[in-house]
Coordinates of C-alpha atoms in Angstrom, one line a residue:
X1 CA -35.3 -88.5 118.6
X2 CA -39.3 -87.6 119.2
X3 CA -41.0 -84.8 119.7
X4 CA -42.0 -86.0 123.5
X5 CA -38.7 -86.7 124.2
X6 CA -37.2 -83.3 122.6
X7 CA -38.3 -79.6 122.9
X8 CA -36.3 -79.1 119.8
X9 CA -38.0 -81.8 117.4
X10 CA -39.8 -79.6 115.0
X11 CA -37.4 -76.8 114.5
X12 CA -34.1 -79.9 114.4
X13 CA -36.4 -81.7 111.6
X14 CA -37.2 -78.6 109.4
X15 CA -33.2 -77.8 109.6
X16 CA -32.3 -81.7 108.9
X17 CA -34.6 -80.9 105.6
X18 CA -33.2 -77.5 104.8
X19 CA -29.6 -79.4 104.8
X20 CA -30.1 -81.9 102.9
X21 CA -32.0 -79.7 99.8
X22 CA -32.0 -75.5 99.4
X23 CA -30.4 -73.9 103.2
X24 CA -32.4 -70.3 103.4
X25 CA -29.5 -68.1 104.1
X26 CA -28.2 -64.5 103.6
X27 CA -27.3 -63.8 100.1
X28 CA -24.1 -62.5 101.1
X29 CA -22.9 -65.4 102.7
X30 CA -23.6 -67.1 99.5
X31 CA -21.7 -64.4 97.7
X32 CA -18.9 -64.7 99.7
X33 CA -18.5 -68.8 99.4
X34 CA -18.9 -68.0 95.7
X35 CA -15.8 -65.5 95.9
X36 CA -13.7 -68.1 97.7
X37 CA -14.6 -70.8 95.2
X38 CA -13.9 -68.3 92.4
X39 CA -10.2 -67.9 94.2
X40 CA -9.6 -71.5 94.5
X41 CA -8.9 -71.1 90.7
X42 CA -5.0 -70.5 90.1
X43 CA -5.7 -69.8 86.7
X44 CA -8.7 -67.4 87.3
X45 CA -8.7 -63.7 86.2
X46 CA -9.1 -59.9 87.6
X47 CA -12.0 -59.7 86.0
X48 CA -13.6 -62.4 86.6
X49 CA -13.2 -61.9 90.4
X50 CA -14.5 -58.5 90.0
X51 CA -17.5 -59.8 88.4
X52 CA -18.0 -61.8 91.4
X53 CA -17.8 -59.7 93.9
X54 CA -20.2 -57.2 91.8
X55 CA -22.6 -59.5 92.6
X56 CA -22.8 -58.8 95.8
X57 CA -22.8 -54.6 96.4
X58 CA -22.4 -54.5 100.0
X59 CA -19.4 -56.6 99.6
X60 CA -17.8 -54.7 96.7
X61 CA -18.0 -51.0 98.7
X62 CA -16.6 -52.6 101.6
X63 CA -13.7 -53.8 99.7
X64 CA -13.8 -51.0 97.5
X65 CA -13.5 -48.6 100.5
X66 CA -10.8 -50.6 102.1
X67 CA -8.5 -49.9 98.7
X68 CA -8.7 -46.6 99.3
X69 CA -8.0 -46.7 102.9
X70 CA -4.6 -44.9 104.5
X71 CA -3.3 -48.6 104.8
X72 CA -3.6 -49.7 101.4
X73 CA -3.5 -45.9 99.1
X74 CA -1.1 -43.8 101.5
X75 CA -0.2 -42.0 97.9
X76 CA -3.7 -41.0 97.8
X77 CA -4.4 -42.6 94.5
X78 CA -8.2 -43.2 94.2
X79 CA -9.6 -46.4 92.7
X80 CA -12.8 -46.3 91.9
X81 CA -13.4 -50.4 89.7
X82 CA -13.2 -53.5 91.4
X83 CA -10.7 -54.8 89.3
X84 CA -8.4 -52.7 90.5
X85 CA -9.1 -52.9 93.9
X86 CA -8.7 -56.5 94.0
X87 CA -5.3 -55.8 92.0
X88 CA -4.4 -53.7 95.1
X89 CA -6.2 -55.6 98.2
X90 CA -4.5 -59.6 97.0
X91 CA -6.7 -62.3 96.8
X92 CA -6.1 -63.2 100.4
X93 CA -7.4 -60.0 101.8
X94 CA -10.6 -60.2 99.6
X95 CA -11.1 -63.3 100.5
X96 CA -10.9 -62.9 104.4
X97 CA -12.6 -59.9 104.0
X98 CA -16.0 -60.7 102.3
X99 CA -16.6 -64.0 104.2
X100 CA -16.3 -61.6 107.5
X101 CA -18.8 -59.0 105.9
X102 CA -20.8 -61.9 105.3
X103 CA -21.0 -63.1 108.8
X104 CA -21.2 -59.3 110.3
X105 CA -24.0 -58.9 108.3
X106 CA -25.9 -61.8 109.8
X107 CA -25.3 -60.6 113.2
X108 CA -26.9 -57.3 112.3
X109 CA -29.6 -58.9 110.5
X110 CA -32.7 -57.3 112.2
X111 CA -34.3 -61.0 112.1
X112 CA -32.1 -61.5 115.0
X113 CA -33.6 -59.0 117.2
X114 CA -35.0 -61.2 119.9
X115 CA -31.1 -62.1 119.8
X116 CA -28.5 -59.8 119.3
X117 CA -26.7 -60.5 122.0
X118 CA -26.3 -63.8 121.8
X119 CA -25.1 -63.5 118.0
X120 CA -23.0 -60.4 119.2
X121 CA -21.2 -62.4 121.9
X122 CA -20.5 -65.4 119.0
X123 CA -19.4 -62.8 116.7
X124 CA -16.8 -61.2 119.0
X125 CA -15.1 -64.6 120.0
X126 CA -15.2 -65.7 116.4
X127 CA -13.5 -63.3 115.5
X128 CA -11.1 -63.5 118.2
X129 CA -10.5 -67.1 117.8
X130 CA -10.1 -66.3 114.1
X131 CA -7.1 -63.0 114.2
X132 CA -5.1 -65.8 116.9
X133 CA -5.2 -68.9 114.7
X134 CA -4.2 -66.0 112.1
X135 CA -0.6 -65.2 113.9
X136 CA -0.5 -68.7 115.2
X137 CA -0.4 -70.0 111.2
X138 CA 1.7 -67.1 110.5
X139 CA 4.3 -68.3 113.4
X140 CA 4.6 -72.1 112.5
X141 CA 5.2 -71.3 109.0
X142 CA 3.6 -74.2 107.2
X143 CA -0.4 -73.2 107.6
X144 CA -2.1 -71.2 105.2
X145 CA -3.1 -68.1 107.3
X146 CA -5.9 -67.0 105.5
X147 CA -7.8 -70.8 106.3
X148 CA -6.7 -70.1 109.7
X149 CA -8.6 -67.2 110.2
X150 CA -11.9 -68.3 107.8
X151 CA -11.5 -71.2 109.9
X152 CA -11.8 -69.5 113.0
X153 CA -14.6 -67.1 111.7
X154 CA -16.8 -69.8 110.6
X155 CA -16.4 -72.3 113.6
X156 CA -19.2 -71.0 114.9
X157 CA -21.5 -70.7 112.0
X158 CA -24.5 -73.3 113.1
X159 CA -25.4 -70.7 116.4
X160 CA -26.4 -68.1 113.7
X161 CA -28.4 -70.5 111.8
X162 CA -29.8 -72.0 114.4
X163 CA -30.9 -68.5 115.8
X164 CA -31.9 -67.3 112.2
X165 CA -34.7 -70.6 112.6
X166 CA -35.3 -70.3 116.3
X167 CA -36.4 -66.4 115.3
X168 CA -39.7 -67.8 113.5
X169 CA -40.8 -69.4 116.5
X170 CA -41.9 -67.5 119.6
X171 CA -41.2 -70.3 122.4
X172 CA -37.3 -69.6 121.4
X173 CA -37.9 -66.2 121.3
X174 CA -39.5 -65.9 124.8
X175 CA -37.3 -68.1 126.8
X176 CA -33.6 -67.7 127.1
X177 CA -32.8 -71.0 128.7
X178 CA -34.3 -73.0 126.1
X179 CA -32.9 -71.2 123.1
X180 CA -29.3 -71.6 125.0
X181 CA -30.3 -75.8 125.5
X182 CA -30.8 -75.6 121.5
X183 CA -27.1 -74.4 120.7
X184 CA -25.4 -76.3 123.5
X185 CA -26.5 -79.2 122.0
X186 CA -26.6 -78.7 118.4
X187 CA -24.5 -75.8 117.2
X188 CA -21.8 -78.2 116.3
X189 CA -23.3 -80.7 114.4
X190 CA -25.6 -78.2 112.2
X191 CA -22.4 -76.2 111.8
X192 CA -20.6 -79.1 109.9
X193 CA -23.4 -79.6 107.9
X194 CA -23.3 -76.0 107.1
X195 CA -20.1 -75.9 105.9
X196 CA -20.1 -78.9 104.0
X197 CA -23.2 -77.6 102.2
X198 CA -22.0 -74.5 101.6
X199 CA -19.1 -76.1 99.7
X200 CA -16.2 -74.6 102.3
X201 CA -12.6 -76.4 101.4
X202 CA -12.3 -79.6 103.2
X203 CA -9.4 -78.6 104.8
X204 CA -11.6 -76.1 106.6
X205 CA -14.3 -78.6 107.5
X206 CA -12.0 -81.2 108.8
X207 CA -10.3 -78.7 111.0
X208 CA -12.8 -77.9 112.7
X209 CA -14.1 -81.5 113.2
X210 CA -11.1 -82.7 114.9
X211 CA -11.7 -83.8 118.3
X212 CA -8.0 -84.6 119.5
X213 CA -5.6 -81.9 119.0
X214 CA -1.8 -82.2 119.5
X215 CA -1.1 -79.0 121.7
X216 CA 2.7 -80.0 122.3
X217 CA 3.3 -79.4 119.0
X218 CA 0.6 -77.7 116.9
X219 CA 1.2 -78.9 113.3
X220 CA -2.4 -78.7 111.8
X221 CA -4.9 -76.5 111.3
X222 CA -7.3 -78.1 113.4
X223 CA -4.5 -78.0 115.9
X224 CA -4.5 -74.2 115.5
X225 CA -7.9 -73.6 115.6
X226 CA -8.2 -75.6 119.1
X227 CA -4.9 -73.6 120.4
X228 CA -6.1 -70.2 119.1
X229 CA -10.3 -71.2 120.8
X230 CA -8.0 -71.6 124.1
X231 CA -6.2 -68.5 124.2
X232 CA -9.6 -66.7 123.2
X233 CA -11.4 -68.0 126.6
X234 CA -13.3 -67.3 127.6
X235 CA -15.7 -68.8 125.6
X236 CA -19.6 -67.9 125.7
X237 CA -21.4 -70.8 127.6
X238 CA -23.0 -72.0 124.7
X239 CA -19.8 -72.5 122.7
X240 CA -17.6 -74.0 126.1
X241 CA -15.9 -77.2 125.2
X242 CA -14.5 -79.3 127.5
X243 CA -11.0 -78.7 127.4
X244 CA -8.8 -82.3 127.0
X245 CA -6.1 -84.1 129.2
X246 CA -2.9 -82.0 129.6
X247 CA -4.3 -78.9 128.0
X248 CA -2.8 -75.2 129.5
X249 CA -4.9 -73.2 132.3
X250 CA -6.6 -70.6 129.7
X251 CA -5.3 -67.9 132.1
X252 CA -1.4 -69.1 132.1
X253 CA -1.7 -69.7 128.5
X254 CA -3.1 -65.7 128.1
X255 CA 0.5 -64.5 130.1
X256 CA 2.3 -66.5 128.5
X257 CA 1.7 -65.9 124.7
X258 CA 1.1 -62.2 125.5
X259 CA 2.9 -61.2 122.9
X260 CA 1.1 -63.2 120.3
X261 CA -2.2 -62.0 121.5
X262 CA -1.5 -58.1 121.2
X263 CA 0.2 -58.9 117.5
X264 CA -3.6 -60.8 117.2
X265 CA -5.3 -57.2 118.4
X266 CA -3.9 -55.6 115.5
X267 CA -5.3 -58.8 113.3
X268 CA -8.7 -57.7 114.4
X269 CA -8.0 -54.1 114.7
X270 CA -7.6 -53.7 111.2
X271 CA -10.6 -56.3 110.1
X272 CA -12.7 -54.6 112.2
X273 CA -12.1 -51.2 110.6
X274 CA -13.0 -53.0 107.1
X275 CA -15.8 -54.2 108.5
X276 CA -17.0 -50.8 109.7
X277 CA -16.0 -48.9 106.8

């Protein structure tokens, strides 16, 4: 790759360097991998969660706010530490939960101006993609359903870097067409190198890298995640895969797992009202 032969040169070279030394990105995103690693401990305490997550202060009222929601306090019991509210929320929710404040709070970053819709439309079918692999793990019983849906929240994590970088330069920012060539063609592989640098499980990582899903019989995660991205089409153009041999009409796939798709609804419902709480 040149710079004659490739509009994207420059900006692909700076990112090539960011990845392989310090990658400039929201501090809450880095909080949020830090409270996953932190849970990856069996051993690891309330408090030392809580300290964690106090790290990060947008994070903590979120989660803090969502303990003493109707869903989680219907006795009305106010909680007003962390501690406790991690006691009360499981370590699954307040995983699930950060990592999506994370990435809402990218979408909204005012960086993004020149692209808000673009990171608006990712965002929506992330998180769409992510509530169905959710049920879909839940259904076939034998896949953690909380790496389903981080899974399926991350997939589509190079776009937003990529647009937090093409936001410096004004060519990106003044044509649409060439920003859109940038994330067709590289979204994926800057993605992977996200994740990998921002220490995701490799479980998670290797999901998402699998190319050749079995959608007979869906006994992975990475079978998931390809399953629940079809049932979420459609897909913005920039994140469109080619679809492989054999694979269900979007459309007949929609009618026929109806019901998993409204019982996915209430998966995003209720993340969405964390989100906005």
């Amino acid at each position: 790759m040149d710079e004659q032969g490739n509009p994207h040169f420059r900006l692909l070279e700076s990112i090539a360097g960011d990845l392989s030394g310090e990658v400039n990105f929201p501090t809450c995103l880095d909080a949020a991998v830090l409270v996953r690693n932190t849970l990856r401990d069996p051993e690891v305490s309330l408090d030392r969660v809580a300290t964690v997550i106090g790290s990060e202060a947008l994070i903590a009222s979120k989660l803090l706010r969502l303990a003493n929601s109707v869903h989680y306090n219907p006795g009305g019991r106010a909680i007003t530490d962390l501690r406790n509210a991690v006691s009360r929320l499981g370590f699954e929710t307040v995983r699930t939960v950060s990592l999506a404040v994370a990435m809402d709070q990218m979408v909204k970053a005012r960086h993004l101006g020149a692209f808000t819709c673009i990171a608006r439309e990712t965002w929506d079918h992330s998180l769409r993609v992510a509530a169905i692999a959710r049920v879909l793990a839940r259904r076939i019983g034998r896949i953690n359903q909380d790496e389903a849906m981080v899974a399926g929240m991350v997939r589509a994590i190079g776009v937003f870097y990529l647009l937090f970088r093409a936001a410096e330069r004004a060519e990106y920012r003044e044509d649409r067409a060439l920003t859109l060539e940038l994330l067709r063609g590289w979204q994926g592989s800057i993605g992977e190198g996200l994740l990998q640098v921002l220490g995701l499980p490799e479980r998670i990582v290797g999901a998402l890298q699998q190319r050749e899903p079995n959608l007979v019989n869906p006994c992975s995660l990475g079978d998931v995640i390809f399953f629940a991205s079809l049932l979420a089409a459609p897909a913005p153009e920039w994140l469109a895969t080619p679809q492989p041999p054999g694979a269900e009409d979007s459309s007949a796939a929609a009618q026929r797992y109806a019901d998993l798709l409204a019982e996915a609804e209430e998966d995003m419902a209720e993340l969405r009202a964390a989100l906005a709480a």
